[in-house]
XYZ file of C-alpha atoms in Angstrom:
784
model
C 61.711 108.648 46.304
C 60.466 107.262 42.996
C 57.402 108.279 41.032
C 55.230 106.025 38.921
C 56.991 104.614 35.884
C 60.441 104.485 37.470
C 61.261 108.197 37.050
C 62.835 109.810 40.133
C 60.818 112.503 41.857
C 62.178 116.035 41.691
C 64.118 117.320 44.678
C 67.147 119.509 45.217
C 69.841 116.973 44.508
C 71.807 115.111 41.864
C 69.839 113.449 39.102
C 71.033 110.990 36.502
C 69.762 109.469 33.277
C 70.769 107.012 30.601
C 70.487 108.249 27.042
C 69.193 104.955 25.655
C 66.226 105.053 28.045
C 64.978 108.424 26.799
C 62.377 108.898 24.087
C 61.978 112.683 23.545
C 64.623 114.220 25.763
C 68.071 114.016 24.147
C 66.583 114.375 20.656
C 67.673 117.281 18.383
C 64.132 118.461 17.798
C 63.153 121.691 16.097
C 62.117 124.315 18.632
C 58.435 125.173 18.512
C 59.234 128.871 17.907
C 61.563 128.075 15.009
C 59.154 128.579 12.101
C 57.862 131.984 13.150
C 61.334 133.296 13.913
C 62.650 132.139 10.539
C 59.637 133.739 8.864
C 60.107 136.958 10.815
C 56.577 136.884 12.207
C 57.471 136.762 15.918
C 55.870 139.673 17.767
C 58.360 141.122 20.201
C 57.675 143.490 23.088
C 57.557 146.679 21.053
C 55.461 145.236 18.210
C 52.134 145.690 19.972
C 50.223 148.840 19.014
C 47.080 150.554 20.328
C 44.911 153.177 18.714
C 45.783 156.651 20.074
C 48.859 155.200 21.751
C 51.264 157.681 23.377
C 55.046 157.603 23.132
C 57.609 158.140 25.883
C 61.282 159.048 25.954
C 63.858 159.899 28.599
C 65.909 163.066 28.853
C 69.338 162.000 30.021
C 72.270 163.754 31.610
C 74.909 164.992 29.176
C 77.606 165.154 31.873
C 79.016 162.358 34.065
C 79.229 164.113 37.430
C 77.272 167.196 38.384
C 74.771 168.857 40.657
C 71.418 169.695 39.089
C 70.759 173.390 39.699
C 67.729 174.064 37.478
C 65.081 172.192 35.516
C 62.498 173.808 33.285
C 59.979 171.943 31.147
C 57.793 174.903 30.145
C 59.060 175.102 26.565
C 58.762 171.336 26.148
C 55.221 171.275 27.488
C 54.228 173.976 25.018
C 55.004 171.731 22.050
C 51.746 170.606 20.409
C 51.100 166.968 21.198
C 53.100 166.850 24.433
C 50.994 165.306 27.192
C 53.323 165.625 30.175
C 56.913 166.022 31.343
C 57.798 164.267 34.599
C 60.686 164.922 36.969
C 61.748 162.935 40.016
C 59.322 164.782 42.271
C 56.467 163.445 40.136
C 57.391 159.824 40.914
C 55.341 158.495 43.871
C 58.334 156.601 45.272
C 61.427 157.800 43.444
C 64.026 155.883 45.467
C 64.871 152.314 44.443
C 66.793 150.230 46.944
C 69.294 147.652 45.767
C 69.337 145.236 48.669
C 71.498 142.125 48.400
C 69.586 139.218 50.016
C 71.287 137.498 52.907
C 73.569 140.384 53.744
C 74.976 140.818 57.240
C 76.467 143.720 59.130
C 79.861 142.904 57.593
C 78.618 143.596 54.079
C 76.078 146.308 54.843
C 77.692 148.489 52.143
C 75.994 146.185 49.621
C 72.723 147.946 50.362
C 72.489 150.960 48.061
C 69.905 153.137 46.385
C 69.298 155.017 43.163
C 66.583 157.289 41.852
C 64.137 156.507 39.081
C 64.676 160.076 37.843
C 67.633 162.039 39.231
C 66.568 165.084 41.264
C 69.662 166.847 42.601
C 72.722 164.907 41.438
C 73.799 162.963 38.358
C 76.605 160.438 38.548
C 77.028 159.158 34.988
C 76.643 160.282 31.403
C 73.161 159.203 30.364
C 71.466 159.134 33.764
C 67.677 159.693 33.400
C 66.532 163.135 34.577
C 63.125 163.645 32.931
C 60.402 161.600 31.239
C 58.508 163.110 28.306
C 55.213 161.686 27.002
C 53.669 162.837 23.732
C 51.129 161.960 21.054
C 53.757 161.373 18.343
C 57.420 160.535 17.932
C 57.942 163.894 16.226
C 56.516 165.895 19.127
C 58.492 163.724 21.515
C 61.806 164.452 19.813
C 61.149 168.175 19.693
C 60.080 168.336 23.325
C 63.056 166.357 24.637
C 65.389 168.891 23.043
C 63.535 171.718 24.812
C 63.707 170.357 28.365
C 66.183 172.691 30.059
C 68.536 171.269 32.680
C 71.399 173.299 34.124
C 74.290 171.503 35.789
C 77.117 172.504 38.104
C 79.809 170.039 37.122
C 81.616 168.250 39.940
C 84.935 166.386 40.044
C 84.565 162.791 38.950
C 86.588 159.602 39.157
C 86.866 157.315 36.130
C 89.221 154.528 37.173
C 88.257 151.875 39.717
C 91.713 151.625 41.287
C 91.979 155.387 41.581
C 88.485 155.504 43.052
C 89.698 153.448 46.017
C 92.663 155.732 46.699
C 92.603 158.248 49.529
C 91.287 161.624 48.459
C 89.421 160.379 45.383
C 86.204 162.276 44.577
C 83.327 160.515 46.305
C 80.706 159.172 43.931
C 78.398 158.514 46.892
C 78.539 160.004 50.365
C 79.386 156.678 51.984
C 82.521 156.365 49.855
C 83.580 154.558 46.705
C 83.997 151.032 48.078
C 80.777 149.249 47.151
C 81.655 145.739 48.224
C 84.501 143.435 49.198
C 84.973 139.661 49.363
C 87.879 137.643 50.720
C 88.989 134.026 50.695
C 91.701 132.749 53.031
C 92.458 129.059 52.821
C 95.492 127.118 53.974
C 98.905 128.773 54.319
C 99.730 130.604 51.076
C 102.939 132.138 52.430
C 104.417 128.751 53.274
C 103.327 127.346 49.904
C 104.982 130.186 47.997
C 108.155 129.735 50.007
C 108.298 126.018 49.202
C 107.388 126.367 45.511
C 109.705 125.420 42.654
C 108.270 128.141 40.469
C 106.202 131.286 40.995
C 104.580 133.192 38.133
C 102.885 136.575 38.381
C 100.644 138.379 35.934
C 98.493 141.488 35.622
C 95.430 141.321 33.395
C 92.747 143.766 32.390
C 89.281 143.198 30.937
C 87.110 145.905 29.425
C 83.546 147.145 29.640
C 81.446 145.591 26.885
C 77.836 145.931 25.785
C 75.260 143.169 25.421
C 74.552 144.192 21.813
C 71.354 142.194 21.574
C 69.249 142.432 18.429
C 66.126 143.721 20.171
C 66.591 147.061 21.943
C 64.909 147.825 25.251
C 61.213 148.256 24.445
C 57.688 147.757 25.646
C 54.078 148.867 25.703
C 51.952 149.590 28.769
C 48.218 149.992 29.272
C 45.468 149.838 31.863
C 42.836 147.131 31.500
C 39.171 147.539 32.352
C 39.814 146.523 35.968
C 42.480 149.172 36.420
C 45.374 146.674 36.403
C 48.581 148.082 34.925
C 49.861 145.821 32.132
C 53.449 146.055 30.898
C 54.439 144.013 27.848
C 58.201 144.432 27.866
C 61.475 142.862 26.779
C 62.658 141.536 30.119
C 64.387 138.585 31.724
C 62.436 139.070 34.966
C 58.627 139.197 35.013
C 58.865 139.606 38.799
C 59.765 143.249 38.211
C 56.042 143.820 38.686
C 56.879 144.010 42.390
C 59.402 146.823 41.861
C 56.943 148.717 39.659
C 54.234 148.378 42.302
C 56.563 149.831 44.948
C 57.457 152.784 42.699
C 53.787 153.573 42.092
C 52.712 152.765 45.646
C 50.041 150.260 44.573
C 49.396 146.636 45.540
C 51.523 144.120 43.660
C 48.345 142.437 42.459
C 47.527 145.570 40.430
C 50.608 145.245 38.200
C 51.114 142.632 35.495
C 54.340 142.105 33.526
C 54.248 140.095 30.292
C 57.446 138.897 28.628
C 56.887 137.714 25.055
C 59.799 136.176 23.182
C 62.814 138.361 23.942
C 65.265 139.184 21.168
C 68.334 138.525 23.286
C 69.109 139.411 26.873
C 72.523 138.137 28.029
C 71.842 139.773 31.420
C 71.190 143.216 29.934
C 67.448 142.878 30.552
C 67.812 141.476 34.061
C 67.653 144.906 35.700
C 64.658 147.091 34.909
C 64.921 149.067 31.662
C 61.697 150.591 30.298
C 59.430 149.145 33.013
C 59.335 152.009 35.566
C 59.081 154.709 32.913
C 56.280 153.011 31.023
C 54.489 152.457 34.313
C 54.795 156.121 35.281
C 53.610 157.300 31.878
C 50.577 154.998 31.840
C 49.657 155.726 35.438
C 49.892 159.476 34.863
C 48.062 159.628 31.515
C 45.701 156.619 31.929
C 46.438 155.797 28.283
C 48.457 153.176 26.436
C 52.111 154.183 26.066
C 55.006 152.796 24.050
C 58.708 153.253 24.779
C 61.629 151.967 22.722
C 65.235 152.956 23.320
C 67.390 153.743 20.312
C 70.577 151.796 19.787
C 72.549 154.894 20.760
C 70.542 155.188 23.967
C 71.095 151.523 24.764
C 74.837 151.813 24.202
C 74.913 155.012 26.224
C 73.079 154.095 29.379
C 72.500 150.370 29.826
C 74.738 148.764 32.469
C 77.733 147.011 30.876
C 79.985 144.070 31.714
C 82.385 144.977 34.499
C 85.876 145.959 33.503
C 88.292 144.282 35.922
C 91.916 144.502 36.991
C 93.262 141.049 37.892
C 96.526 140.507 39.745
C 97.666 136.870 40.046
C 100.602 135.157 41.729
C 100.674 131.382 41.331
C 103.000 128.888 42.987
C 103.662 125.382 41.694
C 105.823 122.351 42.363
C 108.349 121.075 39.820
C 105.820 118.572 38.447
C 103.322 121.353 37.747
C 101.081 120.831 40.766
C 99.553 124.165 41.733
C 100.355 124.893 45.353
C 98.941 128.352 45.961
C 97.164 131.341 44.453
C 97.371 134.963 45.586
C 94.722 137.012 43.767
C 93.634 140.643 43.848
C 90.586 141.810 41.855
C 89.262 145.326 41.397
C 86.015 145.759 39.448
C 84.522 148.971 38.085
C 80.915 149.166 39.270
C 80.183 152.449 37.559
C 77.917 154.988 39.189
C 75.383 152.720 40.927
C 75.336 149.372 42.686
C 72.969 147.317 40.540
C 74.257 143.717 40.848
C 77.967 144.526 41.135
C 78.455 143.030 44.588
C 77.022 139.690 43.472
C 78.985 139.736 40.202
C 82.144 140.195 42.250
C 81.157 137.302 44.513
C 80.950 135.062 41.441
C 84.400 136.277 40.370
C 85.773 135.421 43.791
C 84.352 131.896 43.931
C 85.528 131.089 40.369
C 88.879 132.907 40.522
C 91.083 129.811 40.892
C 89.501 128.046 37.953
C 88.705 124.333 37.590
C 91.868 123.339 39.443
C 92.749 121.946 42.854
C 94.483 124.492 45.043
C 94.753 124.154 48.813
C 96.279 127.521 49.649
C 94.482 130.659 48.523
C 94.543 134.322 49.431
C 91.993 136.405 47.544
C 90.839 139.979 47.938
C 88.167 141.312 45.588
C 86.724 144.828 45.647
C 84.239 146.708 43.486
C 84.394 150.481 43.346
C 81.958 153.208 42.406
C 83.124 155.444 39.559
C 81.431 158.049 37.368
C 81.509 155.655 34.429
C 78.328 154.045 33.048
C 76.931 151.497 35.524
C 77.836 147.834 35.230
C 75.711 144.844 36.149
C 74.700 141.392 34.905
C 76.215 139.977 31.732
C 76.407 136.397 30.516
C 78.977 134.681 32.734
C 78.273 137.092 35.600
C 81.794 137.603 36.954
C 82.870 134.029 36.353
C 83.898 134.994 32.821
C 86.490 137.736 33.395
C 88.626 135.687 35.777
C 89.128 132.955 33.147
C 91.350 135.441 31.335
C 93.545 135.578 34.441
C 93.738 132.026 35.716
C 94.235 130.474 32.277
C 97.106 132.861 31.523
C 98.691 131.702 34.760
C 98.362 128.049 33.772
C 100.036 128.739 30.415
C 102.822 130.654 32.158
C 103.443 127.749 34.537
C 103.498 125.296 31.634
C 106.060 127.415 29.771
C 108.305 127.836 32.810
C 108.245 124.117 33.639
C 108.362 122.773 30.072
C 105.042 120.962 30.441
C 102.437 120.878 27.674
C 99.580 123.293 28.443
C 97.065 120.457 28.223
C 99.056 118.249 30.557
C 99.410 120.841 33.313
C 95.666 121.383 33.241
C 94.941 117.687 33.454
C 97.329 117.222 36.368
C 95.493 119.885 38.356
C 91.944 119.244 37.171
C 89.207 119.168 39.778
C 87.487 115.831 40.333
C 84.380 114.775 42.182
C 84.949 115.112 45.912
C 87.467 117.942 45.644
C 86.795 121.124 47.585
C 86.833 124.580 46.030
C 88.763 127.333 47.847
C 85.488 128.779 49.121
C 84.775 125.449 50.817
C 82.174 123.857 48.519
C 82.672 120.198 47.642
C 82.182 119.138 44.022
C 79.393 116.550 44.211
C 78.829 115.623 40.575
C 80.984 113.905 37.973
C 83.663 116.110 36.368
C 84.716 115.347 32.791
C 87.225 118.199 32.526
C 90.114 116.014 31.390
C 87.879 114.436 28.761
C 86.997 117.870 27.390
C 90.723 118.592 27.065
C 91.353 115.323 25.245
C 88.307 115.886 23.033
C 89.427 119.256 21.641
C 93.003 118.057 21.141
C 91.886 114.930 19.320
C 89.602 116.853 17.029
C 92.103 119.669 16.548
C 94.846 117.537 15.031
C 98.002 119.386 14.014
C 98.333 123.144 14.262
C 97.911 124.743 10.821
C 100.790 126.468 9.095
C 100.793 130.125 7.981
C 99.135 131.065 4.704
C 101.987 133.274 3.536
C 105.077 135.298 4.436
C 104.955 137.682 7.409
C 102.209 135.605 8.907
C 102.420 133.261 11.875
C 99.981 130.829 13.431
C 99.345 129.828 17.001
C 97.195 127.456 19.021
C 95.612 128.208 22.354
C 93.803 126.181 24.975
C 91.508 127.345 27.780
C 89.403 125.489 30.335
C 86.876 126.853 32.780
C 84.412 126.233 35.572
C 81.073 128.057 35.659
C 78.248 127.730 38.135
C 74.646 127.232 37.097
C 71.734 128.240 39.289
C 71.488 131.148 41.700
C 73.309 131.529 45.000
C 71.868 129.003 47.419
C 71.157 131.514 50.175
C 68.527 133.146 47.932
C 66.094 130.269 48.601
C 65.376 129.902 44.908
C 62.213 128.252 43.647
C 60.185 127.868 40.454
C 56.669 126.661 39.765
C 54.958 125.182 36.718
C 51.519 123.844 35.837
C 50.711 121.013 33.462
C 47.214 120.043 32.426
C 45.605 117.622 29.994
C 42.804 118.625 27.676
C 40.139 115.983 27.190
C 41.435 115.231 23.699
C 44.776 114.172 25.207
C 46.697 117.313 24.290
C 48.715 119.046 26.990
C 49.117 122.606 28.234
C 52.204 123.752 30.130
C 52.169 127.046 32.011
C 55.361 128.475 33.467
C 56.483 132.041 34.115
C 59.886 131.566 32.496
C 60.885 134.403 30.124
C 62.207 132.920 26.866
C 65.146 135.117 25.840
C 66.085 133.164 22.729
C 67.716 130.120 24.281
C 64.788 127.781 23.728
C 63.683 127.920 27.355
C 60.010 127.285 26.511
C 60.735 124.469 24.063
C 62.872 122.613 26.562
C 59.922 122.551 28.965
C 57.770 120.915 26.292
C 60.416 118.229 25.741
C 60.602 117.465 29.452
C 56.820 117.161 29.740
C 56.685 115.036 26.589
C 59.255 112.638 28.000
C 57.388 112.126 31.262
C 53.833 112.009 29.925
C 54.357 110.321 26.548
C 52.613 113.107 24.608
C 53.910 114.145 21.182
C 55.590 117.531 21.057
C 53.067 118.840 18.539
C 50.313 118.146 21.079
C 51.864 120.459 23.701
C 51.228 124.198 24.059
C 53.526 126.206 26.321
C 52.357 129.468 27.888
C 55.171 131.447 29.475
C 56.334 134.796 30.802
C 53.201 136.298 32.369
C 53.330 137.372 36.007
C 49.540 137.095 36.391
C 48.612 134.050 34.289
C 51.546 131.646 34.653
C 53.100 130.246 37.834
C 56.190 132.275 38.712
C 59.477 130.642 37.759
C 61.966 133.345 38.684
C 64.529 135.065 36.517
C 65.981 133.833 33.236
C 69.454 134.507 34.554
C 72.391 132.702 36.129
C 71.920 129.678 33.854
C 69.098 128.683 36.186
C 65.955 128.123 34.132
C 66.633 124.568 33.006
C 67.558 123.688 36.578
C 64.611 125.478 38.167
C 61.678 125.640 35.734
C 62.829 122.404 34.086
C 62.612 120.590 37.397
C 59.297 122.309 38.167
C 57.773 121.035 34.899
C 59.315 117.633 35.577
C 57.671 117.517 39.013
C 54.311 118.762 37.760
C 54.400 116.163 34.990
C 55.192 113.390 37.461
C 52.297 114.453 39.699
C 49.961 114.504 36.711
C 51.185 111.155 35.457
C 50.761 109.560 38.897
C 47.232 110.928 39.177
C 46.142 109.519 35.815
C 47.790 106.138 36.418
C 46.306 106.014 39.911
C 42.793 106.615 38.589
C 43.164 103.871 35.982
C 44.587 101.504 38.605
C 41.601 102.107 40.881
C 39.158 101.736 37.987
C 40.652 98.443 36.806
C 41.646 97.030 40.181
C 45.316 96.826 39.273
C 48.428 97.888 41.157
C 49.538 101.374 40.084
C 53.194 100.357 40.368
C 52.668 97.951 37.490
C 51.279 100.574 35.108
C 53.051 103.014 32.834
C 52.012 105.828 30.515
C 53.705 105.782 27.127
C 52.948 106.022 23.404
C 52.100 102.839 21.555
C 55.134 101.986 19.378
C 52.875 101.236 16.376
C 50.042 103.787 16.525
C 51.714 106.484 18.612
C 48.568 106.729 20.755
C 49.337 107.378 24.427
C 48.251 104.425 26.552
C 48.156 103.546 30.213
C 49.390 99.965 30.059
C 50.622 97.037 32.125
C 49.408 93.803 33.707
C 46.912 93.199 30.923
C 45.631 96.787 31.006
C 45.661 99.019 27.920
C 43.651 102.215 28.312
C 43.939 105.052 25.769
C 44.834 108.366 27.377
C 41.540 109.981 26.332
C 39.628 107.193 28.099
C 41.906 107.518 31.122
C 41.051 111.218 31.321
C 37.342 110.377 31.319
C 38.005 107.962 34.168
C 39.777 110.771 36.066
C 36.796 113.087 35.633
C 34.371 110.388 36.762
C 36.452 109.669 39.858
C 37.081 113.343 40.720
C 40.784 113.021 39.985
C 42.385 116.280 38.721
C 43.871 116.188 35.240
C 46.186 119.067 35.982
C 49.003 119.532 38.486
C 51.132 122.310 39.939
C 54.760 121.488 40.600
C 57.155 123.615 42.616
C 60.880 123.008 42.696
C 62.970 124.373 45.541
C 66.644 124.737 44.775
C 69.492 123.658 47.021
C 69.675 125.636 50.248
C 72.600 127.178 52.062
C 73.405 129.745 54.699
C 74.261 133.351 53.929
C 77.852 134.176 53.128
C 79.734 137.090 54.614
C 82.686 139.129 53.413
C 85.151 136.367 54.327
C 83.885 133.641 52.042
C 83.713 130.178 53.548
C 80.699 127.964 52.927
C 79.854 124.307 52.364
C 77.710 125.359 49.408
C 77.527 128.586 47.436
C 76.049 127.389 44.129
C 73.945 124.350 43.214
C 76.544 122.894 40.831
C 79.059 123.680 38.080
C 79.643 123.055 34.372
C 83.145 122.409 32.999
C 84.612 122.789 29.544
C 87.688 123.301 27.350
C 88.168 125.277 24.142
C 90.860 125.117 21.472
C 91.587 128.039 19.165
C 93.879 128.344 16.115
C 94.745 131.820 14.864
C 96.843 133.444 12.169
C 98.525 136.787 12.902
C 99.647 139.269 10.275
C 102.976 140.662 11.510
C 102.608 143.848 9.431
C 99.062 144.859 10.325
C 98.453 143.115 13.647
C 95.243 141.605 12.293
C 94.192 138.325 13.893
C 92.157 135.736 11.994
C 90.531 132.939 13.959
C 91.129 129.890 11.766
C 89.444 127.237 13.816
C 87.551 127.007 17.082
C 86.523 123.869 18.978
C 84.521 123.920 22.208
C 83.833 120.906 24.421
C 81.576 120.888 27.496
C 80.037 118.267 29.730
C 76.345 119.176 29.792
C 75.273 116.264 31.979
C 72.433 115.363 29.646
C 71.499 117.393 26.578
C 67.747 117.951 26.706
C 67.969 119.128 23.084
C 71.421 118.617 21.503
C 70.610 121.137 18.771
C 69.855 123.862 21.290
C 72.933 122.937 23.320
C 75.159 123.299 20.258
C 73.512 126.633 19.487
C 74.142 127.926 22.992
C 77.808 126.913 22.812
C 78.333 128.419 19.352
C 76.620 131.681 20.227
C 78.582 132.081 23.442
C 81.866 131.432 21.648
C 81.149 134.094 19.031
C 80.228 136.559 21.767
C 83.430 135.698 23.619
C 85.558 136.122 20.497
C 83.998 139.555 20.097
C 85.139 140.469 23.584
C 88.573 139.052 22.858
C 89.298 140.962 19.650
C 86.771 143.696 18.914
C 84.380 144.977 21.526
C 84.869 147.837 23.976
C 82.640 150.605 25.265
C 84.827 153.682 24.772
C 84.554 156.135 27.675
C 86.627 159.320 27.988
C 86.557 160.889 31.453
C 83.107 159.460 32.003
C 81.708 160.518 28.622
C 80.488 157.505 26.668
C 81.748 157.907 23.103
C 80.068 154.778 21.764
C 77.115 155.868 19.658
C 76.289 152.908 17.427
C 77.394 149.670 15.858
C 79.466 151.688 13.400
C 81.718 152.341 16.428
C 81.004 149.367 18.651
C 82.294 146.431 16.638
C 80.671 143.018 17.055
C 81.667 139.876 15.133
C 79.973 139.143 11.836
C 79.824 135.872 9.945
C 83.049 136.796 8.158
C 84.967 137.340 11.415
C 84.636 133.870 12.915
C 84.794 130.319 11.590
C 82.065 127.772 12.166
C 82.350 126.778 15.803
C 82.870 123.046 16.255
C 81.039 121.806 19.332
C 81.769 118.658 21.291
C 78.927 117.784 23.664
C 79.957 115.352 26.382
C 77.345 113.840 28.667
C 78.165 112.457 32.069
C 74.434 111.883 32.564
C 74.740 113.546 35.932
C 73.704 117.015 37.070
C 71.189 118.933 39.148
C 68.753 119.540 36.281
C 66.031 117.209 35.002
C 67.404 113.944 33.624
C 70.859 114.932 34.905
C 71.183 118.060 32.750
C 73.666 120.808 33.595
C 73.290 124.448 32.626
C 75.057 125.504 29.416
C 73.798 129.039 28.682
C 76.724 130.872 30.298
C 79.676 128.448 30.607
C 80.921 128.615 26.978
C 81.482 132.390 27.045
C 84.312 132.142 29.587
C 87.148 130.473 27.638
C 87.223 132.407 24.308
C 89.226 135.507 25.378
C 91.738 133.292 27.175
C 91.954 130.802 24.282
C 92.447 133.580 21.717
C 95.096 135.262 23.877
C 96.839 131.913 24.354
C 96.885 131.292 20.604
C 98.295 134.759 19.911
C 100.896 134.191 22.605
C 101.846 130.898 20.982
C 102.234 132.657 17.620
C 104.220 135.653 18.862
C 106.006 134.391 21.966
C 104.345 137.092 24.087
C 100.802 136.806 25.413
C 98.420 139.806 25.352
C 97.218 140.788 28.821
C 94.711 143.563 28.042
C 91.338 143.169 26.331
C 90.341 143.743 23.618
C 93.376 142.461 21.752
C 93.502 145.203 19.141
C 95.952 145.226 16.206
C 98.014 147.848 18.062
C 98.342 145.547 21.071
C 99.151 142.600 18.818
C 101.961 144.549 17.151
C 103.304 145.570 20.563
C 103.441 141.884 21.537
C 105.170 141.078 18.234
C 107.832 143.725 18.843
C 108.349 142.485 22.373
C 108.585 138.903 21.180
C 111.140 139.683 18.478
C 113.244 141.594 21.006
C 113.528 138.612 23.338
């Protein structure tokens, strides 16, 4: 189907574009939020203030596993300025169900629950037990210290593998196995028996924090109609539904507003302050503010899953991968959150961007009494890169094949089938990304002095974009002309710093011919903008981008149709575009030239709407079960390759990243500047995971209290990231775009480990790669 002007109509399928036919899309334009963010005038969730506003704070468990035997808030309530102290019994509906959509009897364990405020049992250090509301921050702090909670400590389990062993302390009554996925394809046993070489490796990734600039924060209030308003830092405005269930009110009585979010990375996908603000406002009938401290955020927010990865890989003498045997155990922490789905992503991505016909995979996630784990940029597809890329390097070393060559020989191509059963439908430029980083990288640098060595590493990856297809994903957007020819775009997308709102303006500008400075985008409001779903899973460009594209096409067709009827011309011969000399938007063709403002008057006279609602429905698929086998699991995938040069100090174990190059096929870059920013930011975050970051937990007690302990990269720790943006012009997003928010975070830990292995002769297998672990590799390498 084709819309007016030759642009294809939006539907759940592959789209393509040619760069030289685009006017606004594919241009490195400044984002419309750029000026205010540079000036520091952006108003984030916690920046709103009301007169006589109350303040709220949580009292959290100081032990990781215990029975609650007594709670007493009398001393806290006696503090002047304290308005109320709430326990779990004060919550109208205290039980929150985590229900994985599409589940079947085989994976019924994926349905789990947790309490808003713990009543009889705590399962992790930092679990919320009480909510205190007061007139001032000072009264709040004093009162929180006076809430008395007595615990009877219980045995805990703090290792995911040990949690699955017989006799381990049960975190939940139903046992410690939260979820399990399996893939069985081909005949792995026969492939291993026939292989020329078999390599095995054990790898371990750590729990890491999102470390976003803006902590969890928000303000809540009741409007004159009694609607509960929550202005919060969130990736999901649809949490209004969860809040309504907790309060026991109609969903229409709750509104969630997401202003610009100061970083999310998945950490604001689950609810944070929302239920507590809602309870405080509903109880007091006054405006309430809540902001978590950095210590509180590091203590209690769900982290990235630590994983144990066991790989056995079989290959022929020419390097062709014949089989993979993979075992994954993930630490889910104390509650389910999104762990089962994260593990599903790990399972589907576990063999990497390589053809392999024989696969045996078993993946399990276990409850422990550690802090919970949930969504984090890469969502399970990131950790497994550390495993499968180590295996590719090991095969290359054993067979004497260059690491780049063995990857190219096994690279997935269009038409190949993933182990789960999904066929790759779009163009794959994986080998070109390999060639691109090698060409730009040139020769490996030499050491800067004695007792220093250098190494070069390579890592490729595959990462899905868009949500699981059985979730029946959709997004809606509204576009409307003003009579002066300016344009309004309304879409419920939360903008978490990736330029999500600006990209929608570029898409609308391309279709409708309007200048970017004539477009206003309203976003992130569950009541006033069409719902566009979560800003997660690298889905917003695919979903809301296509929704804006469709709405813009509908609007364009309506205006052109009205002009065609008015002038007696064929609509197929008319287009809407800016005049190349004046820049004025015209409806032109076949001797017709009508300014947009006149065309809008024609629409009004002929009762033709000058606004349109577009809804995009993502690709569909059937539910998966524990034994994964499906024709489609995700809409599509993004591929890339990174090259990393490092220098290692043999005396101190310090690692300096000398150079980093990242190449990805993005299908079509809606805004090349934003694409480069997404790649660079993801690389820096991945380098942090590789070398620095770890949430330190000792027998369930979180020891990480601030950024003075939790180390994140600074500008002096990483070089400028060199980005190579390849464009196949083919993807599921508008104009053939592919998602790029998550894919670049996968390769950095593997690329850094590969480079260190090249320098020392022994590859690190445990993250983070601390100086102590580097020195251990150096000693092992010198002993060989």
